XYZ file of C-alpha atoms in Angstrom:
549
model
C 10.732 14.591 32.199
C 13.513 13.692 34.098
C 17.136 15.195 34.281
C 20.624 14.109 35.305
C 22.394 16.735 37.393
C 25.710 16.213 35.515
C 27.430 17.200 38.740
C 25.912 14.987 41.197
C 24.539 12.177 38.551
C 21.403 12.237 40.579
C 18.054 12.146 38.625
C 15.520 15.440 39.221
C 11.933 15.611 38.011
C 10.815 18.779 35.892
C 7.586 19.007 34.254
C 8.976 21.430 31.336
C 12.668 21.859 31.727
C 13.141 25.475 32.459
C 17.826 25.670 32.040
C 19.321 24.661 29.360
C 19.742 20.942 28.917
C 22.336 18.592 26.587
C 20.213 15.262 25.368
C 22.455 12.261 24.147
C 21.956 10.537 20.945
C 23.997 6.537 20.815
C 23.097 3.068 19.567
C 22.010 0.773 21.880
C 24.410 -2.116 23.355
C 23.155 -5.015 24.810
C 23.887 -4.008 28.943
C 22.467 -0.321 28.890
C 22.000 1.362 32.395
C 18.413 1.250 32.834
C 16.399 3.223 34.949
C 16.043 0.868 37.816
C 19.577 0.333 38.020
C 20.750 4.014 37.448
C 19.215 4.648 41.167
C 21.092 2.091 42.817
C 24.622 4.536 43.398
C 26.731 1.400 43.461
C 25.815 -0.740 40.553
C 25.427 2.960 38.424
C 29.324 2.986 39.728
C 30.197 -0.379 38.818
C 28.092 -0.426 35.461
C 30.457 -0.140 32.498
C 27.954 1.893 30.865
C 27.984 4.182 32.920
C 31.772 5.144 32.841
C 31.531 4.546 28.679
C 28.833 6.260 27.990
C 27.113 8.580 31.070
C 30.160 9.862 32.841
C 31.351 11.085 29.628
C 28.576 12.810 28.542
C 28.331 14.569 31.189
C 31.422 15.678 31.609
C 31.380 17.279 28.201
C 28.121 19.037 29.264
C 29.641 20.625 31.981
C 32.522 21.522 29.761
C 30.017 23.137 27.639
C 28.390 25.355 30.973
C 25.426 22.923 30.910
C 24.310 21.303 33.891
C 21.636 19.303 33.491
C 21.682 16.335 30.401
C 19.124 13.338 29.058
C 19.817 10.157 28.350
C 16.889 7.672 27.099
C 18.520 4.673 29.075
C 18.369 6.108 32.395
C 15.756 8.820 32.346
C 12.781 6.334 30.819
C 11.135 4.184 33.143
C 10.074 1.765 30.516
C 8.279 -0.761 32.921
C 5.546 1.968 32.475
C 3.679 1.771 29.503
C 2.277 5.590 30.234
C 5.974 7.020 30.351
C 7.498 5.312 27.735
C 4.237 6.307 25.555
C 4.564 9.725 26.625
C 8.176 10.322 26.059
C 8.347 8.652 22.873
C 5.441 11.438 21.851
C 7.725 13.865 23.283
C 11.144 12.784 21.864
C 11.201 15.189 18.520
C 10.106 17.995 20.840
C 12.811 17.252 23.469
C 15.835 17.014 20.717
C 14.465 19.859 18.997
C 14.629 22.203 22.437
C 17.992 20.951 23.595
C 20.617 23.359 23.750
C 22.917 20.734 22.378
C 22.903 16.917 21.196
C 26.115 14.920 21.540
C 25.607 11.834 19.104
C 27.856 9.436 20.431
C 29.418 6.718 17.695
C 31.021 4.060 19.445
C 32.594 2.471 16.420
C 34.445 5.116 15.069
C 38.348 5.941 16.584
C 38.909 9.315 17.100
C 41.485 10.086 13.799
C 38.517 9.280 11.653
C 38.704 11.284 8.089
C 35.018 12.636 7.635
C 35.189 13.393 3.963
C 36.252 9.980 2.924
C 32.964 8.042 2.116
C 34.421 4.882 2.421
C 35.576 5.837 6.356
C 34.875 4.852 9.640
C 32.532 7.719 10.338
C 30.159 6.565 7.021
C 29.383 2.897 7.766
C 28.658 4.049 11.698
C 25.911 2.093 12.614
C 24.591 4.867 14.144
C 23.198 6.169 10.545
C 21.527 2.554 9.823
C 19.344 2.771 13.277
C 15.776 4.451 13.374
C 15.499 6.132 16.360
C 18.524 8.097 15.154
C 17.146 9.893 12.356
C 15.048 12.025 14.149
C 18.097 12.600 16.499
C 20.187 13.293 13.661
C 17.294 16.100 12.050
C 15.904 17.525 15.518
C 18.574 19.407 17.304
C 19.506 22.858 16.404
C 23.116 21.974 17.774
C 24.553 18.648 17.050
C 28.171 17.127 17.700
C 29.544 13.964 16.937
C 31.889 12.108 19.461
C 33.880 9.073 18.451
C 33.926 6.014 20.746
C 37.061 7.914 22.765
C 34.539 11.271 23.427
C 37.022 12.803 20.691
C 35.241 15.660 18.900
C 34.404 14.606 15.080
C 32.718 17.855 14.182
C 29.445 19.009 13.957
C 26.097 19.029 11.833
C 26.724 22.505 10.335
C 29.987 22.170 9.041
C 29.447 17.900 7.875
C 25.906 19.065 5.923
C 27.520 17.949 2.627
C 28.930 14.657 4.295
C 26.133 13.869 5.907
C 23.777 14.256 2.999
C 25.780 12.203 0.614
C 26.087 9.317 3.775
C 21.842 9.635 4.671
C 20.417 11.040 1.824
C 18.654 13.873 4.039
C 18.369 17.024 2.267
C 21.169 19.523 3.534
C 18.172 22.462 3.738
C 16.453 19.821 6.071
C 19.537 18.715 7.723
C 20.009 22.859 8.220
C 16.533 23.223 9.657
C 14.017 24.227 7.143
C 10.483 23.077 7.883
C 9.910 19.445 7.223
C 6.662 20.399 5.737
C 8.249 21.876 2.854
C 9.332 18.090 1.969
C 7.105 15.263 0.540
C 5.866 12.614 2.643
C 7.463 10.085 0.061
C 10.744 12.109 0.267
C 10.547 11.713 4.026
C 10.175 8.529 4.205
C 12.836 7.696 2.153
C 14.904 9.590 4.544
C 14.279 5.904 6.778
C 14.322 3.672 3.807
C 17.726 1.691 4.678
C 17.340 2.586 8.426
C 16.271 -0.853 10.913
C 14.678 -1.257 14.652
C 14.749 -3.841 16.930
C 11.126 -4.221 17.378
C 9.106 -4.057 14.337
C 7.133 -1.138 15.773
C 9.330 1.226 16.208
C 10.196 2.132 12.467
C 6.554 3.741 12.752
C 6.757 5.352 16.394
C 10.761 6.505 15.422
C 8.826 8.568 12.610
C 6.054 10.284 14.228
C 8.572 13.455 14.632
C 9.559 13.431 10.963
C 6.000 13.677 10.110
C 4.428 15.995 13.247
C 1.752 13.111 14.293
C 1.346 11.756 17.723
C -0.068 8.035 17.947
C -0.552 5.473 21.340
C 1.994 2.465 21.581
C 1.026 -0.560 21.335
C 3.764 -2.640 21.385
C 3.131 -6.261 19.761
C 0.897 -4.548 17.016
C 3.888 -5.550 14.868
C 3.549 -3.851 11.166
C 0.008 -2.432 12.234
C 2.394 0.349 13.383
C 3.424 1.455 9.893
C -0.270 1.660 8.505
C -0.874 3.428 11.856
C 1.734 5.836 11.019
C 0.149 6.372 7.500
C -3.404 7.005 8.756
C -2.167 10.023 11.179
C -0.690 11.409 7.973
C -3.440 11.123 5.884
C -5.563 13.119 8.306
C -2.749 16.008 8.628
C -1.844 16.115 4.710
C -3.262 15.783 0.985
C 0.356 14.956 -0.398
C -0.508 11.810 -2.331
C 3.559 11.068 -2.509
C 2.451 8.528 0.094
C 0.967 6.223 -2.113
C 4.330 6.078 -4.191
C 6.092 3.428 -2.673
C 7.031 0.658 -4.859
C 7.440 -3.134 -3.631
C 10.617 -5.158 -4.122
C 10.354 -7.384 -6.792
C 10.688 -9.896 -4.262
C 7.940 -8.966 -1.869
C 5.688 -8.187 -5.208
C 6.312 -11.683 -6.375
C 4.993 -13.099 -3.172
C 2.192 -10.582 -2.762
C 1.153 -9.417 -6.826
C -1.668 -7.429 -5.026
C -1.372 -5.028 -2.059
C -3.527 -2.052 -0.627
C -3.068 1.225 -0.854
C -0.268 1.916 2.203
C 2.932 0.624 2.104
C 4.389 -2.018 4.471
C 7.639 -0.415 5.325
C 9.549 3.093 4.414
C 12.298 0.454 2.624
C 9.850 0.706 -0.111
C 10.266 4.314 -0.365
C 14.023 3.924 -1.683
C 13.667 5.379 -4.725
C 11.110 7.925 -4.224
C 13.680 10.926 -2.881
C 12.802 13.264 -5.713
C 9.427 13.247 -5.585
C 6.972 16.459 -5.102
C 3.337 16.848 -4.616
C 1.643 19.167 -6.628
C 0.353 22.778 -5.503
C -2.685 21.918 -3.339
C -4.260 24.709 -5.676
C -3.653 22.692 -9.300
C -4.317 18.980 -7.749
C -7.550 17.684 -9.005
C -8.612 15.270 -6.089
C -10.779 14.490 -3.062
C -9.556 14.772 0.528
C -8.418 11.110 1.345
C -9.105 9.187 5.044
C -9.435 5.738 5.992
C -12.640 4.277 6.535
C -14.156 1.122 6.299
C -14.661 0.555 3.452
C -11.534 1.279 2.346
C -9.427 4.779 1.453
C -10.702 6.743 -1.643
C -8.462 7.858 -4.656
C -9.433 10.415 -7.104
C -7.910 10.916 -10.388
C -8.425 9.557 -14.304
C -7.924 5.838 -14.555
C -6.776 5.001 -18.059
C -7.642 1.613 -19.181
C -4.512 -0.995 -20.248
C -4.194 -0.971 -23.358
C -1.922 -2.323 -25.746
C -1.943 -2.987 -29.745
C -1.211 -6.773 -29.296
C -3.401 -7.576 -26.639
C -6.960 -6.667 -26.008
C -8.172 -4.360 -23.456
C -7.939 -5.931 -20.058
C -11.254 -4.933 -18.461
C -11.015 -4.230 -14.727
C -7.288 -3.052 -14.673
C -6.133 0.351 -15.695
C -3.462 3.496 -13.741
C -4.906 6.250 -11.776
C -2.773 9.199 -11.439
C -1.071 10.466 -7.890
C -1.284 14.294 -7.549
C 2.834 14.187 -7.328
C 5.327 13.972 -9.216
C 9.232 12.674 -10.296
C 11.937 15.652 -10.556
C 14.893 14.200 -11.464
C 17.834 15.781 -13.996
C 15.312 18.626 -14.297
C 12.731 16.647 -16.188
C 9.273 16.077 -14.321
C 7.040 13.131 -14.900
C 3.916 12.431 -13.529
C 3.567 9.771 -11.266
C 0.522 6.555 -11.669
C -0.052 3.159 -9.677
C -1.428 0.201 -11.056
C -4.795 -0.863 -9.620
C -7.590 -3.888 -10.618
C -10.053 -4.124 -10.023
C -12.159 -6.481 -8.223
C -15.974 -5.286 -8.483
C -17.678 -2.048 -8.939
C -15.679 0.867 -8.002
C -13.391 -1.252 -5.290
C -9.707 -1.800 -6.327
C -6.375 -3.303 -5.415
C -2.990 -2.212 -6.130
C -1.200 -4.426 -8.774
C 2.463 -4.572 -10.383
C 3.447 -2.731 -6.625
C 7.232 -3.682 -7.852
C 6.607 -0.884 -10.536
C 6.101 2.658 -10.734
C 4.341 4.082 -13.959
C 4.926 7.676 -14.751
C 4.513 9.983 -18.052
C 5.850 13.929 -19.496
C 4.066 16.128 -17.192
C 2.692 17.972 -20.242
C 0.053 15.013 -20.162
C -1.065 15.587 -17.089
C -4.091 18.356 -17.478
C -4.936 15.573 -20.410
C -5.136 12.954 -17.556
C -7.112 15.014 -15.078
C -9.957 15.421 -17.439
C -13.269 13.277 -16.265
C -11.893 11.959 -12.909
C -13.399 8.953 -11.224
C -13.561 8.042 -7.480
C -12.287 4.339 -6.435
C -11.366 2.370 -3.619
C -9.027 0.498 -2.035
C -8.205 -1.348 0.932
C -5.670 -0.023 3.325
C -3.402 -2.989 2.973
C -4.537 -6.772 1.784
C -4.119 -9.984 4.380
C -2.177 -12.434 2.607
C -4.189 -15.339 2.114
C -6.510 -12.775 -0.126
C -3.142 -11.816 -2.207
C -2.011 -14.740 -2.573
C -5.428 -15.913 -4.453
C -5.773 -13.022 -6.524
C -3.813 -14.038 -9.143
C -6.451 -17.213 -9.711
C -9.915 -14.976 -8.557
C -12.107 -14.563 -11.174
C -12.593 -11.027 -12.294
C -15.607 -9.281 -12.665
C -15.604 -9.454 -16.283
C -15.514 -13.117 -16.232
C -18.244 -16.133 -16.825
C -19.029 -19.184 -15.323
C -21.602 -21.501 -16.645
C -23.188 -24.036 -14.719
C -24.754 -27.328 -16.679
C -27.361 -29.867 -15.661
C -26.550 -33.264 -14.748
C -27.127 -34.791 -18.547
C -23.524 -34.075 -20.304
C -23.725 -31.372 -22.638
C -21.220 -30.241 -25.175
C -20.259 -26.762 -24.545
C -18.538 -24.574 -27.029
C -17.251 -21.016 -27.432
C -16.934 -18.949 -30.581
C -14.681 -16.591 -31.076
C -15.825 -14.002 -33.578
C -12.653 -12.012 -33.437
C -10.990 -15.377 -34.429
C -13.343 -16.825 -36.250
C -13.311 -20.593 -34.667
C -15.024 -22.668 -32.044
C -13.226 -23.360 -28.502
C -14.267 -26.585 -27.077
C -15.027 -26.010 -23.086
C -14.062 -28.732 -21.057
C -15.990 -30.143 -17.873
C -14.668 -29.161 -14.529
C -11.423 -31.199 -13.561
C -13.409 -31.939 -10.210
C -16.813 -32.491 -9.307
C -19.818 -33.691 -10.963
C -21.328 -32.188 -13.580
C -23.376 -29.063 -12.628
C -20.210 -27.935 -11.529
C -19.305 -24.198 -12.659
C -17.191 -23.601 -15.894
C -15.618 -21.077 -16.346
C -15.462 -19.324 -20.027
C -11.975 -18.403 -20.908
C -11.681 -14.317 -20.215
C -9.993 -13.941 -23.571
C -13.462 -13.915 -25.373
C -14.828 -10.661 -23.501
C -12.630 -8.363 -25.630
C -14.817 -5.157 -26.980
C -16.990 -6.784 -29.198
C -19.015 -10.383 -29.262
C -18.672 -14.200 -28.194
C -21.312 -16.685 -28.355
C -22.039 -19.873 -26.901
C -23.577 -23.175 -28.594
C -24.949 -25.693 -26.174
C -25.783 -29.158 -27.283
C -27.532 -31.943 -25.611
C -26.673 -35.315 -26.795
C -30.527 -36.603 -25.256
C -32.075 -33.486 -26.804
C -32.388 -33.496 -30.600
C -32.127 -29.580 -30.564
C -29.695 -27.187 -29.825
C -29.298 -23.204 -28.745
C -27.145 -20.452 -28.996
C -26.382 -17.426 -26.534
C -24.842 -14.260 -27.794
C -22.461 -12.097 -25.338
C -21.433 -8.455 -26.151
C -19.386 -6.666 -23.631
C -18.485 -3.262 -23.515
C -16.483 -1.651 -20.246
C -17.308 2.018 -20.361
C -14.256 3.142 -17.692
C -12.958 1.607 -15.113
C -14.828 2.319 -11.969
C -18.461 1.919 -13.832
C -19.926 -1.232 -13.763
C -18.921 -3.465 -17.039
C -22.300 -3.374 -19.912
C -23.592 -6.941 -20.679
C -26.076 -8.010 -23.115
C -27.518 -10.914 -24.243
C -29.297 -12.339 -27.095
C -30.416 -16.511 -27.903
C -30.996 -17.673 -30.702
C -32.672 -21.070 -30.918
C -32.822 -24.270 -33.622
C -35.270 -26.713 -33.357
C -37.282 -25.416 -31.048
C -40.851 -24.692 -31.189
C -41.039 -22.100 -28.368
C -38.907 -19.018 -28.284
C -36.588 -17.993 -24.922
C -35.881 -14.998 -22.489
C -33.014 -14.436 -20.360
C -33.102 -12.804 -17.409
C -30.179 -10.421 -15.937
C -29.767 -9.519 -12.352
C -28.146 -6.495 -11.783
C -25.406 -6.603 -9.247
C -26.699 -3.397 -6.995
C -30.211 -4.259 -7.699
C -30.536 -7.989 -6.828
C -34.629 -8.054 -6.760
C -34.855 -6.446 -10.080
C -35.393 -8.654 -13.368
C -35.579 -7.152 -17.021
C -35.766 -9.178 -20.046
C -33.457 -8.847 -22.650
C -34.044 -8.900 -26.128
C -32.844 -7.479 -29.341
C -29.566 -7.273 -31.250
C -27.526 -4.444 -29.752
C -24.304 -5.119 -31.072
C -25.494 -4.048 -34.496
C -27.568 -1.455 -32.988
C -30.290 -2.966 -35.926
C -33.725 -3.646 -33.914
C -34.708 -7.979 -33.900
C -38.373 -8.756 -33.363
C -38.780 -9.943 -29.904
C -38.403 -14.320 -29.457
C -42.158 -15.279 -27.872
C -41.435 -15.088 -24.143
C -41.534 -18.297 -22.297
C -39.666 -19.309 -19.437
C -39.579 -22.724 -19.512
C -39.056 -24.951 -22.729
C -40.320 -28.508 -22.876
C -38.224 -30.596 -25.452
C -38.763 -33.891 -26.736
C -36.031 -36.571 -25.473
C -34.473 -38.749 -28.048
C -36.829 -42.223 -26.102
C -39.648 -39.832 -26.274
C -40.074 -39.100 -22.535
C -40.579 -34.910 -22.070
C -37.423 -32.783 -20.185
C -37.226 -29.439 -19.640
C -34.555 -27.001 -19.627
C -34.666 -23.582 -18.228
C -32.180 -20.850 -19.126
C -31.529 -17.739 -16.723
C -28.982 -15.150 -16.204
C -28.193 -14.748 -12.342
C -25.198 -13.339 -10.250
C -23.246 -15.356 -8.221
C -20.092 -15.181 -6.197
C -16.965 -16.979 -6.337
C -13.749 -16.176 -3.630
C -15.451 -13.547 -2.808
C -15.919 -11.311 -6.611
C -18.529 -10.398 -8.371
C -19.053 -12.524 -11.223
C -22.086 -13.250 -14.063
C -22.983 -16.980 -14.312
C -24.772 -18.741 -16.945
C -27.559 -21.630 -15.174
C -28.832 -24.374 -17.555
C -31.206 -26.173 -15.250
């Protein structure tokens, strides 16, 4: 660490400063006094910076009985990656131990009127910067100058000022422990707060939340999910999975991952609490591989217009809202995308219920997954994947009418060939038929004087289980019977037959098993057709498809 001696302005090395010290908090302009030039005596003379901002300071140290002061322009040598690393891990630390911080705001006059919230002193730039927060919550002491080196006041006697300008808590602005405070409540401490390099809204908050990290400047927003994975390793708090998405940034990315982007989507999230570590119901949380696991009861969507939407439900955060003295429970959208691996839908929207529910909700808890964030080319083609709960069929080259029944409806669906490509080309079956219950299928060969029928019930028993499909055919015309074979998606070598009528729960005799029918073409030549259930994947989800070969 390096130290001005504020009476000779030169620069002396300490490895743990040992007198009391004074540390400057400012914005910065665009001709700072770096390092380099701070040891050249004449241009620190000549520097307008210098007389501004340096002299100043130290002149109001020594004022104070302090002789030795920091300033990050001058006492960084930021052409080395190791220092500037090392003293932006040390920053909190060396606010926190300062005997005093002078925040100097050099766009507000000196006759500035504190209280008014429409003042000078309000809109200081200095509150919309990063790196100042920390300043700002750190120091013991802390004094505000205006751009003159006019005392405004100081932190203890502005705590109701500044907590109506920054939205800090006054018990945090007054020193209590920052654990005592949610990580979602943090961050929206830095919620309207901006940096010059897109980094450092994640290394200005490694104080705020007591983790150390490298730099790695040019990571860009890698930095923020950074940030997040050092907290998940110090803290259960689940706040910090409440963010919510703009409705801006959710219309241009419908699905995310589990970690927010930025702390601006932590705006809205300043009363929110975890739960006692002791009452959560949940499962340590880390970031792995294959993703970050969330614990808690997903409840199926559910309306009494619409049918249930297999794959997407809410799982329940262990936090929650307290706001006019009435706590609700706080839930996040996810869908999911095979087995028990999820994404984060609706981010734009928070989903909460009466905390009287909540020991309901916590009742048979599930484990699921989700990515740490999503890369946008995969967000942007959610909204068009197919779903797990979804069918494709796939028809021979001879055209072949295809048609759905609805038995909820009562009527027939006519399904269309695929706009492109030849036939053989996968269809896929409208989702709307694999509500609860049945749909079947009629395929007709114009060659083939004959016809068949497949019969589809679906049941999803939770969300996180693997969706229940069975099958049944039923066949006119034909002189043999017909099996179907289903592949199970986590056992892709195993084939069972499937037989019997399940929806009813009424026992069918068994249709002769054969594999392969032979039919007899309209000209009299012999075809075959072979039916078979297999699993294949489209963009990348797990989906059951229909083959007619």
């Amino acid at each position: 660490m390096r130290l001005i001696d504020c009476e000779t302005y030169e620069l002396v090395e300490v490895s743990e400063p040992t007198e009391p010290y004074a540390i400057l908090s400012h914005t910065w302009g665009h001709d700072e006094l770096s390092f380099r030039e701070y040891l050249d005596p004449a241009e620190r003379r000549y520097s307008a910076t210098f007389r501004t901002k340096i002299e100043p300071f130290c002149e109001v140290a020594l004022a104070d009985g302090i002789r030795f002061a920091w300033a990050d322009t001058c006492c960084i040598d930021k052409s080395s990656s190791a220092e500037l690393s090392e003293a932006i891990n040390s920053m909190w630390t060396w606010y926190k131990n300062a005997e005093v911080c002078y925040a100097y705001l050099s766009d507000v006059p000196g006759d500035v009127k504190t209280h008014d919230p429409k003042s000078a002193f309000a809109r200081s730039r200095w509150f919309t910067r990063g790196w100042t927060l920390q300043e700002l919550v750190a120091p013991r002491r802390l004094e505000f100058f205006a751009e003159d080196w006019a005392l405004i006041g100081d932190k203890a006697t502005l705590l109701d000022e500044l907590e109506a300008i920054t939205g800090i808590n006054r018990e945090a602005l007054a020193g209590q422990d920052l654990a005592d405070f949610s990580v979602a409540r943090r961050m929206s401490w830095a919620s309207s707060r901006q940096t010059t390099r897109p980094e450092d809204i994640a290394y200005c908050l490694m104080g705020i939340f007591d983790v150390n990290m490298p730099m790695l400047y040019g990571e860009g927003s890698k930095a923020f999910i950074r940030l997040q994975e050092e907290i998940m390793r110090n803290t259960e708090d689940q706040s910090l999975f409440a963010w919510k998405a703009t409705p801006e940034s959710a219309k241009q990315f419908p699905y995310r991952g589990l970690l927010s982007s930025s702390p601006a989507e932590f705006a809205g999230c300043g009363n929110i609490k975890p739960y006692p570590v002791f009452t959560a119901v949940s499962t340590p949380v880390a970031s792995t591989s294959r993703g970050i696991p969330l614990t808690g009861k997903v409840l199926p969507e559910w309306s009494t217009n619409q049918p249930l939407k297999i794959g997407k439900g809410k799982i329940k955060l262990n936090c929650f809202d307290q706001e006019q003295g009435q706590s609700r429970a706080i839930m996040i959208e996810v869908t999911g995308v095979g087995g028990d691996r999820y994404l984060r839908s609706s981010p734009h929207t928070d989903f909460s219920f009466p905390e009287v529910l909540k020991a309901m909700v916590d009742e048979d808890t599930t484990t699921v997954w989700l990515p740490k964030s999503v890369h946008k080319a995969t967000a942007e083609a959610m909204p068009n994947s197919t779903r797990q709960h979804e069918f494709y069929v796939v028809l021979p080259g001879d055209p072949w009418d295809l048609k759905l029944w609805y038995r909820a409806s009562g009527r027939f669906i006519n399904i269309p060939p695929p706009s492109e490509g030849p036939y053989g080309s996968p269809r896929l079956i409208p989702s709307a038929a694999w509500n609860v219950g049945i749909a079947s299928l009629l395929f007709k060969d114009e060659y083939i004087q004959a016809s068949f029928q497949v019969h589809i019930w679906v049941w999803p028993f939770g969300l996180g289980e693997t969706i229940k499909v069975q099958l049944h055919a039923e066949v006119t015309d034909f002189a043999n019977g017909l099996d179907l074979k289903a592949h199970k998606p986590t056992d892709w070598g195993h084939e069972r037959i499937v037989r019997g009528d399940w929806a009813s729960g009424k026992s069918r005799p068994s249709l002769p098993p054969t594999q392969r029918l032979t039919l007899k073409r309209r000209g009299g030549e012999q075809s075959s057709v072979d039916i078979k259930l297999e699993l294949r994947t489209f963009q990348g989800l797990d989906v059951f498809c229909l083959v007619v070969q």
